[in-house]
mmCIF file of N, CA and C in Angstrom:
data_model
loop_
_atom_site.group_PDB
_atom_site.id
_atom_site.type_symbol
_atom_site.label_atom_id
_atom_site.label_comp_id
_atom_site.label_asym_id
_atom_site.label_seq_id
_atom_site.Cartn_x
_atom_site.Cartn_y
_atom_site.Cartn_z
ATOM 1 N N MET A 1 90.859 51.895 105.583
ATOM 2 C CA MET A 1 89.637 52.754 106.288
ATOM 3 C C MET A 1 89.140 53.497 104.908
ATOM 4 N N ILE A 2 87.666 53.599 104.957
ATOM 5 C CA ILE A 2 86.804 54.134 103.952
ATOM 6 C C ILE A 2 85.795 55.376 104.470
ATOM 7 N N ASN A 3 85.398 55.904 103.739
ATOM 8 C CA ASN A 3 84.585 57.002 104.221
ATOM 9 C C ASN A 3 82.988 56.470 104.035
ATOM 10 N N VAL A 4 82.150 57.186 104.534
ATOM 11 C CA VAL A 4 80.730 56.606 104.376
ATOM 12 C C VAL A 4 80.126 56.721 102.776
ATOM 13 N N GLN A 5 80.550 57.540 102.016
ATOM 14 C CA GLN A 5 80.138 57.381 100.576
ATOM 15 C C GLN A 5 80.694 56.582 100.182
ATOM 16 N N GLU A 6 81.906 55.819 100.271
ATOM 17 C CA GLU A 6 82.691 54.684 99.750
ATOM 18 C C GLU A 6 81.759 53.357 100.318
ATOM 19 N N PHE A 7 81.613 53.431 101.431
ATOM 20 C CA PHE A 7 80.889 52.332 102.171
ATOM 21 C C PHE A 7 79.606 52.082 101.494
ATOM 22 N N ALA A 8 78.812 53.199 101.093
ATOM 23 C CA ALA A 8 77.757 52.948 100.389
ATOM 24 C C ALA A 8 77.863 52.796 99.216
ATOM 25 N N ARG A 9 78.952 53.141 98.207
ATOM 26 C CA ARG A 9 79.188 52.623 97.055
ATOM 27 C C ARG A 9 79.315 51.191 97.038
ATOM 28 N N ARG A 10 80.245 50.757 97.934
ATOM 29 C CA ARG A 10 80.541 49.301 97.921
ATOM 30 C C ARG A 10 79.277 48.237 98.239
ATOM 31 N N LEU A 11 78.588 48.940 99.248
ATOM 32 C CA LEU A 11 77.244 48.068 99.341
ATOM 33 C C LEU A 11 76.663 47.852 98.271
ATOM 34 N N SER A 12 76.335 48.915 97.482
ATOM 35 C CA SER A 12 75.605 49.141 96.106
ATOM 36 C C SER A 12 75.994 48.272 95.236
ATOM 37 N N THR A 13 77.216 47.852 95.086
ATOM 38 C CA THR A 13 78.018 46.882 94.128
ATOM 39 C C THR A 13 77.766 45.442 94.486
ATOM 40 N N LEU A 14 77.407 45.314 95.680
ATOM 41 C CA LEU A 14 76.939 43.792 96.579
ATOM 42 C C LEU A 14 75.549 43.605 96.096
ATOM 43 N N GLY A 15 74.742 44.443 96.248
ATOM 44 C CA GLY A 15 73.431 44.014 96.496
ATOM 45 C C GLY A 15 72.597 44.422 95.423
ATOM 46 N N ALA A 16 71.268 43.974 95.500
ATOM 47 C CA ALA A 16 70.237 44.584 94.387
ATOM 48 C C ALA A 16 69.959 45.995 94.421
ATOM 49 N N ALA A 17 69.944 46.477 95.855
ATOM 50 C CA ALA A 17 69.391 48.015 95.988
ATOM 51 C C ALA A 17 70.506 48.796 95.934
ATOM 52 N N GLU A 18 70.229 49.963 95.733
ATOM 53 C CA GLU A 18 71.400 51.112 95.591
ATOM 54 C C GLU A 18 71.272 51.748 97.004
ATOM 55 N N PHE A 19 72.577 51.581 97.665
ATOM 56 C CA PHE A 19 72.773 52.484 98.881
ATOM 57 C C PHE A 19 73.235 53.599 98.840
ATOM 58 N N THR A 20 72.630 54.510 99.797
ATOM 59 C CA THR A 20 73.175 55.932 99.778
ATOM 60 C C THR A 20 73.685 56.266 101.151
ATOM 61 N N SER A 21 74.474 57.251 101.430
ATOM 62 C CA SER A 21 74.904 57.806 102.580
ATOM 63 C C SER A 21 73.811 57.604 103.662
ATOM 64 N N ASP A 22 72.639 58.010 103.564
ATOM 65 C CA ASP A 22 71.381 57.875 104.585
ATOM 66 C C ASP A 22 71.275 56.689 104.949
ATOM 67 N N ASP A 23 71.572 55.834 103.863
ATOM 68 C CA ASP A 23 71.332 54.301 104.348
ATOM 69 C C ASP A 23 72.122 53.796 105.122
ATOM 70 N N VAL A 24 73.385 54.444 105.064
ATOM 71 C CA VAL A 24 74.543 54.056 105.732
ATOM 72 C C VAL A 24 74.237 54.350 107.132
ATOM 73 N N VAL A 25 73.776 55.712 107.249
ATOM 74 C CA VAL A 25 73.355 56.331 108.739
ATOM 75 C C VAL A 25 72.417 55.522 109.361
ATOM 76 N N ASP A 26 71.322 54.842 108.503
ATOM 77 C CA ASP A 26 70.274 54.267 109.042
ATOM 78 C C ASP A 26 70.875 52.670 109.736
ATOM 79 N N LEU A 27 71.719 52.334 109.135
ATOM 80 C CA LEU A 27 72.479 51.036 109.429
ATOM 81 C C LEU A 27 73.311 51.504 110.647
ATOM 82 N N ALA A 28 74.047 52.648 110.734
ATOM 83 C CA ALA A 28 74.803 52.860 112.132
ATOM 84 C C ALA A 28 73.872 53.123 113.056
ATOM 85 N N THR A 29 72.641 53.663 113.088
ATOM 86 C CA THR A 29 71.531 53.755 113.759
ATOM 87 C C THR A 29 71.100 52.596 114.552
ATOM 88 N N ALA A 30 70.828 51.575 113.552
ATOM 89 C CA ALA A 30 70.230 50.331 113.987
ATOM 90 C C ALA A 30 71.597 49.684 114.646
ATOM 91 N N ALA A 31 72.509 50.040 114.396
ATOM 92 C CA ALA A 31 73.889 49.203 115.133
ATOM 93 C C ALA A 31 74.281 49.968 116.435
ATOM 94 N N ASP A 32 73.553 51.092 116.767
ATOM 95 C CA ASP A 32 73.899 51.998 118.021
ATOM 96 C C ASP A 32 75.108 52.649 117.877
ATOM 97 N N VAL A 33 75.395 53.138 116.593
ATOM 98 C CA VAL A 33 76.591 53.763 116.355
ATOM 99 C C VAL A 33 76.336 55.254 115.910
ATOM 100 N N ARG A 34 77.305 56.218 116.399
ATOM 101 C CA ARG A 34 77.054 57.571 115.860
ATOM 102 C C ARG A 34 78.068 57.833 114.821
ATOM 103 N N ILE A 35 77.354 57.979 113.634
ATOM 104 C CA ILE A 35 78.206 58.379 112.303
ATOM 105 C C ILE A 35 77.886 59.678 111.620
ATOM 106 N N SER A 36 78.992 60.186 111.056
ATOM 107 C CA SER A 36 78.599 61.347 110.311
ATOM 108 C C SER A 36 79.284 61.313 108.808
ATOM 109 N N ALA A 37 79.029 61.954 107.974
ATOM 110 C CA ALA A 37 79.628 62.054 106.617
ATOM 111 C C ALA A 37 80.915 61.910 106.447
ATOM 112 N N ASP A 38 81.827 62.462 107.451
ATOM 113 C CA ASP A 38 83.188 62.596 107.333
ATOM 114 C C ASP A 38 84.040 61.595 108.217
ATOM 115 N N LEU A 39 83.134 60.572 108.690
ATOM 116 C CA LEU A 39 83.748 59.574 109.574
ATOM 117 C C LEU A 39 84.392 58.379 108.787
ATOM 118 N N GLU A 40 85.637 58.010 109.070
ATOM 119 C CA GLU A 40 86.081 56.954 108.438
ATOM 120 C C GLU A 40 85.806 55.665 108.946
ATOM 121 N N ILE A 41 85.351 54.578 108.265
ATOM 122 C CA ILE A 41 84.908 53.276 108.530
ATOM 123 C C ILE A 41 86.200 52.539 108.591
ATOM 124 N N ASP A 42 86.260 51.838 109.738
ATOM 125 C CA ASP A 42 87.207 50.924 109.650
ATOM 126 C C ASP A 42 86.676 49.568 109.872
ATOM 127 N N ALA A 43 87.412 48.300 109.619
ATOM 128 C CA ALA A 43 87.027 46.820 109.811
ATOM 129 C C ALA A 43 86.051 46.548 110.607
ATOM 130 N N VAL A 44 86.395 47.010 112.018
ATOM 131 C CA VAL A 44 85.358 46.622 113.079
ATOM 132 C C VAL A 44 83.930 47.385 112.940
ATOM 133 N N LEU A 45 84.028 48.488 112.581
ATOM 134 C CA LEU A 45 82.691 49.475 112.528
ATOM 135 C C LEU A 45 82.104 48.801 111.140
ATOM 136 N N ALA A 46 82.919 48.576 110.098
ATOM 137 C CA ALA A 46 82.243 47.973 109.214
ATOM 138 C C ALA A 46 81.692 46.581 109.161
ATOM 139 N N GLN A 47 82.054 45.804 110.013
ATOM 140 C CA GLN A 47 81.365 44.899 110.277
ATOM 141 C C GLN A 47 80.149 44.945 111.346
ATOM 142 N N ARG A 48 80.351 45.861 112.237
ATOM 143 C CA ARG A 48 78.755 46.176 112.998
ATOM 144 C C ARG A 48 77.796 46.517 112.031
ATOM 145 N N LEU A 49 78.221 47.459 111.057
ATOM 146 C CA LEU A 49 77.335 47.804 109.926
ATOM 147 C C LEU A 49 76.774 46.857 109.140
ATOM 148 N N LEU A 50 77.646 45.979 108.696
ATOM 149 C CA LEU A 50 77.195 44.677 107.838
ATOM 150 C C LEU A 50 76.180 43.651 108.493
ATOM 151 N N ASP A 51 76.438 43.737 109.841
ATOM 152 C CA ASP A 51 75.558 42.637 110.690
ATOM 153 C C ASP A 51 74.103 43.354 110.705
ATOM 154 N N HIS A 52 73.943 44.369 110.343
ATOM 155 C CA HIS A 52 72.417 44.920 110.097
ATOM 156 C C HIS A 52 71.899 45.071 108.709
ATOM 157 N N VAL A 53 72.553 44.508 107.685
ATOM 158 C CA VAL A 53 72.174 44.393 106.301
ATOM 159 C C VAL A 53 71.558 43.189 106.076
ATOM 160 N N SER A 54 70.373 43.356 105.640
ATOM 161 C CA SER A 54 69.358 42.106 105.338
ATOM 162 C C SER A 54 69.081 42.126 103.786
ATOM 163 N N PRO A 55 69.227 41.073 103.151
ATOM 164 C CA PRO A 55 69.969 39.757 103.372
ATOM 165 C C PRO A 55 71.424 39.850 103.625
ATOM 166 N N ALA A 56 71.999 38.962 104.595
ATOM 167 C CA ALA A 56 73.573 39.267 104.612
ATOM 168 C C ALA A 56 74.499 39.113 103.341
ATOM 169 N N LEU A 57 75.446 39.871 103.568
ATOM 170 C CA LEU A 57 76.134 39.657 102.347
ATOM 171 C C LEU A 57 77.402 38.963 102.284
ATOM 172 N N PRO A 58 78.105 38.435 101.371
ATOM 173 C CA PRO A 58 78.948 37.578 101.223
ATOM 174 C C PRO A 58 80.539 38.215 101.575
ATOM 175 N N VAL A 59 80.605 39.329 102.394
ATOM 176 C CA VAL A 59 81.920 40.065 102.369
ATOM 177 C C VAL A 59 81.787 40.284 104.197
ATOM 178 N N THR A 60 83.227 40.400 104.624
ATOM 179 C CA THR A 60 83.387 40.619 105.878
ATOM 180 C C THR A 60 83.576 42.463 106.128
ATOM 181 N N GLY A 61 83.635 42.843 107.172
ATOM 182 C CA GLY A 61 83.766 44.096 107.533
ATOM 183 C C GLY A 61 85.334 44.498 106.989
ATOM 184 N N ALA A 62 86.219 43.679 107.222
ATOM 185 C CA ALA A 62 87.513 43.903 106.587
ATOM 186 C C ALA A 62 87.865 44.001 105.096
ATOM 187 N N GLN A 63 87.050 43.188 104.629
ATOM 188 C CA GLN A 63 87.034 43.198 103.227
ATOM 189 C C GLN A 63 86.318 44.522 102.561
ATOM 190 N N MET A 64 85.186 45.030 103.330
ATOM 191 C CA MET A 64 84.720 46.125 102.998
ATOM 192 C C MET A 64 85.525 47.347 103.205
ATOM 193 N N ALA A 65 86.154 47.299 104.101
ATOM 194 C CA ALA A 65 87.108 48.681 104.508
ATOM 195 C C ALA A 65 88.428 48.783 103.872
ATOM 196 N N ALA A 66 88.794 47.278 103.246
ATOM 197 C CA ALA A 66 90.308 47.211 102.999
ATOM 198 C C ALA A 66 90.330 47.993 101.526
ATOM 199 N N ALA A 67 91.613 48.539 101.317
ATOM 200 C CA ALA A 67 92.240 49.326 100.267
ATOM 201 C C ALA A 67 91.707 48.664 98.530
ATOM 202 N N GLN A 68 91.740 47.591 98.733
ATOM 203 C CA GLN A 68 91.471 46.729 97.582
ATOM 204 C C GLN A 68 90.009 46.491 97.387
ATOM 205 N N TRP A 69 89.428 46.772 96.343
ATOM 206 C CA TRP A 69 87.774 46.733 96.076
ATOM 207 C C TRP A 69 87.741 46.370 94.634
ATOM 208 N N PRO A 70 86.968 45.479 94.201
ATOM 209 C CA PRO A 70 86.132 44.308 95.127
ATOM 210 C C PRO A 70 87.243 43.468 95.737
ATOM 211 N N PRO A 71 86.665 42.878 96.562
ATOM 212 C CA PRO A 71 87.421 41.698 97.232
ATOM 213 C C PRO A 71 88.145 40.671 96.430
ATOM 214 N N PRO A 72 89.133 40.144 96.419
ATOM 215 C CA PRO A 72 89.943 39.042 95.452
ATOM 216 C C PRO A 72 88.909 37.970 95.951
ATOM 217 N N VAL A 73 88.724 37.106 94.682
ATOM 218 C CA VAL A 73 87.494 35.945 94.950
ATOM 219 C C VAL A 73 88.412 34.699 95.136
ATOM 220 N N SER A 74 87.932 33.932 96.070
ATOM 221 C CA SER A 74 88.446 32.846 96.496
ATOM 222 C C SER A 74 88.464 31.572 95.387
ATOM 223 N N SER A 75 89.260 30.841 95.331
ATOM 224 C CA SER A 75 89.067 29.615 94.309
ATOM 225 C C SER A 75 88.503 28.599 94.842
ATOM 226 N N ARG A 76 88.424 28.553 96.323
ATOM 227 C CA ARG A 76 87.883 27.522 97.171
ATOM 228 C C ARG A 76 86.284 27.625 97.200
ATOM 229 N N PRO A 77 85.606 26.728 96.914
ATOM 230 C CA PRO A 77 83.991 26.886 96.931
ATOM 231 C C PRO A 77 83.686 27.054 98.493
ATOM 232 N N ALA A 78 82.489 27.779 98.514
ATOM 233 C CA ALA A 78 82.270 28.270 99.762
ATOM 234 C C ALA A 78 81.419 27.002 100.450
ATOM 235 N N ALA A 79 81.507 26.797 101.601
ATOM 236 C CA ALA A 79 80.767 25.859 102.796
ATOM 237 C C ALA A 79 79.163 26.325 102.373
ATOM 238 N N PRO A 80 78.564 24.841 102.371
ATOM 239 C CA PRO A 80 77.193 24.879 102.313
ATOM 240 C C PRO A 80 76.651 25.566 103.492
ATOM 241 N N ALA A 81 75.550 25.996 103.278
ATOM 242 C CA ALA A 81 74.873 26.494 104.562
ATOM 243 C C ALA A 81 74.171 25.633 105.362
ATOM 244 N N VAL A 82 74.062 25.750 106.323
ATOM 245 C CA VAL A 82 73.448 24.861 107.535
ATOM 246 C C VAL A 82 72.270 25.658 108.145
ATOM 247 N N SER A 83 71.043 24.942 108.356
ATOM 248 C CA SER A 83 70.024 25.419 108.927
ATOM 249 C C SER A 83 69.724 24.934 110.254
ATOM 250 N N PHE A 84 69.394 25.912 111.377
ATOM 251 C CA PHE A 84 69.045 25.270 112.685
ATOM 252 C C PHE A 84 67.641 25.769 113.092
ATOM 253 N N SER A 85 67.031 24.567 113.405
ATOM 254 C CA SER A 85 65.887 24.610 113.908
ATOM 255 C C SER A 85 65.503 25.025 115.307
ATOM 256 N N SER A 86 66.572 24.616 116.095
ATOM 257 C CA SER A 86 66.423 25.052 117.495
ATOM 258 C C SER A 86 67.864 25.072 118.081
ATOM 259 N N PRO A 87 68.315 25.785 119.094
ATOM 260 C CA PRO A 87 69.542 25.748 119.610
ATOM 261 C C PRO A 87 70.064 24.423 119.795
ATOM 262 N N GLY A 88 71.167 24.015 119.338
ATOM 263 C CA GLY A 88 71.918 22.844 119.485
ATOM 264 C C GLY A 88 71.354 21.792 118.608
ATOM 265 N N ALA A 89 70.611 21.773 117.466
ATOM 266 C CA ALA A 89 70.123 20.751 116.797
ATOM 267 C C ALA A 89 70.422 21.433 115.243
ATOM 268 N N VAL A 90 71.050 20.400 114.504
ATOM 269 C CA VAL A 90 71.048 20.644 113.291
ATOM 270 C C VAL A 90 69.996 19.740 112.356
ATOM 271 N N ASP A 91 69.485 20.423 111.603
ATOM 272 C CA ASP A 91 68.589 19.618 110.394
ATOM 273 C C ASP A 91 69.394 18.733 109.584
ATOM 274 N N ALA A 92 68.964 17.341 110.005
ATOM 275 C CA ALA A 92 69.772 16.310 108.959
ATOM 276 C C ALA A 92 68.948 16.332 107.719
ATOM 277 N N PRO A 93 69.620 15.665 106.739
ATOM 278 C CA PRO A 93 68.893 15.544 105.338
ATOM 279 C C PRO A 93 67.753 14.454 105.626
ATOM 280 N N ALA A 94 66.671 14.815 104.802
ATOM 281 C CA ALA A 94 65.525 13.877 104.927
ATOM 282 C C ALA A 94 65.646 12.378 104.298
ATOM 283 N N ASP A 95 66.785 12.270 103.348
ATOM 284 C CA ASP A 95 66.717 10.997 102.994
ATOM 285 C C ASP A 95 67.373 10.072 104.006
ATOM 286 N N GLN A 96 68.013 10.237 105.195
ATOM 287 C CA GLN A 96 68.761 9.374 105.834
ATOM 288 C C GLN A 96 67.617 8.803 106.952
ATOM 289 N N PRO A 97 67.647 7.190 107.051
ATOM 290 C CA PRO A 97 66.881 6.543 107.666
ATOM 291 C C PRO A 97 67.260 6.726 109.309
ATOM 292 N N ALA A 98 66.152 6.644 109.874
ATOM 293 C CA ALA A 98 66.112 6.856 111.245
ATOM 294 C C ALA A 98 66.559 5.678 111.957
ATOM 295 N N ARG A 99 67.331 5.809 113.068
ATOM 296 C CA ARG A 99 67.890 4.852 113.833
ATOM 297 C C ARG A 99 66.943 4.185 114.864
ATOM 298 N N ARG A 100 67.105 2.944 115.067
ATOM 299 C CA ARG A 100 66.233 2.184 115.978
ATOM 300 C C ARG A 100 66.741 2.175 117.457
ATOM 301 N N ARG A 101 66.193 2.462 118.441
ATOM 302 C CA ARG A 101 66.784 2.208 119.670
ATOM 303 C C ARG A 101 66.570 0.715 119.910
ATOM 304 N N GLY A 102 67.524 0.310 120.761
ATOM 305 C CA GLY A 102 67.327 -0.982 121.454
ATOM 306 C C GLY A 102 67.364 -2.181 120.299
ATOM 307 N N ALA A 103 68.355 -1.744 119.330
ATOM 308 C CA ALA A 103 68.289 -2.869 118.367
ATOM 309 C C ALA A 103 69.547 -3.869 118.640
ATOM 310 N N GLY A 104 70.130 -3.687 119.596
ATOM 311 C CA GLY A 104 71.369 -4.531 120.177
ATOM 312 C C GLY A 104 70.824 -5.687 120.712
ATOM 313 N N PRO A 105 71.779 -6.539 121.439
ATOM 314 C CA PRO A 105 71.176 -7.653 122.155
ATOM 315 C C PRO A 105 70.779 -7.088 123.765
ATOM 316 N N ALA A 106 70.003 -8.214 124.156
ATOM 317 C CA ALA A 106 69.221 -7.526 125.323
ATOM 318 C C ALA A 106 70.315 -7.616 126.377
ATOM 319 N N ARG A 107 70.117 -6.640 127.385
ATOM 320 C CA ARG A 107 71.263 -6.680 128.321
ATOM 321 C C ARG A 107 70.360 -6.670 129.758
ATOM 322 N N ASN A 108 71.016 -7.795 130.788
ATOM 323 C CA ASN A 108 70.353 -8.226 131.950
ATOM 324 C C ASN A 108 70.417 -7.139 133.169
ATOM 325 N N GLY A 109 71.251 -6.244 133.071
ATOM 326 C CA GLY A 109 71.664 -5.158 134.103
ATOM 327 C C GLY A 109 72.926 -5.413 134.629
ATOM 328 N N ARG A 110 73.710 -6.551 134.232
ATOM 329 C CA ARG A 110 75.064 -6.719 134.923
ATOM 330 C C ARG A 110 76.042 -6.411 134.000
ATOM 331 N N ARG A 111 77.194 -5.742 134.475
ATOM 332 C CA ARG A 111 78.392 -5.436 133.425
ATOM 333 C C ARG A 111 78.981 -6.680 133.292
ATOM 334 N N PRO A 112 79.527 -6.685 131.971
ATOM 335 C CA PRO A 112 80.312 -7.835 131.559
ATOM 336 C C PRO A 112 81.653 -7.656 132.341
ATOM 337 N N GLY A 113 82.214 -8.943 132.581
ATOM 338 C CA GLY A 113 83.368 -9.024 133.255
ATOM 339 C C GLY A 113 83.916 -10.435 133.608
ATOM 340 N N PRO A 114 85.002 -10.673 134.291
ATOM 341 C CA PRO A 114 85.293 -12.002 134.432
ATOM 342 C C PRO A 114 84.529 -12.598 135.419
ATOM 343 N N ARG A 115 84.001 -13.680 134.976
ATOM 344 C CA ARG A 115 83.235 -14.779 136.022
ATOM 345 C C ARG A 115 83.719 -15.338 137.143
ATOM 346 N N ARG A 116 83.252 -14.920 138.273
ATOM 347 C CA ARG A 116 83.823 -15.936 139.418
ATOM 348 C C ARG A 116 83.073 -17.203 139.724
ATOM 349 N N THR A 117 83.940 -18.129 139.875
ATOM 350 C CA THR A 117 83.487 -19.392 139.946
ATOM 351 C C THR A 117 83.790 -19.795 141.359
ATOM 352 N N GLY A 118 83.143 -20.422 141.992
ATOM 353 C CA GLY A 118 83.364 -20.833 143.521
ATOM 354 C C GLY A 118 83.811 -19.825 144.342
ATOM 355 N N ARG A 119 83.152 -19.429 145.399
ATOM 356 C CA ARG A 119 83.434 -18.606 146.355
ATOM 357 C C ARG A 119 84.238 -19.165 147.443
#
């Protein structure tokens, strides 16, 4: 756990803006959390505060509240961002050709199956 001043310092190292304790209090107000200068911030509270930072930062609440700072850098590449245009739909790359419907053989409405001959 870290205090409010340390949380503000860590936020400042991640973003272009300089964060103060007052900025952390403003984040807490936006997150509907009561906070004071002597309050210890744990991973859950840190994540709630981070959810109100815009633009989003590339750390989690657990990394912010961890004893080790800055967080270790992963050797794995980050996943590419996905943009959503509406719930349930993913924007596809523009260079993919559109699929035509009905490109298969015509169907006559009967299900294929063994033919009966002679009743």
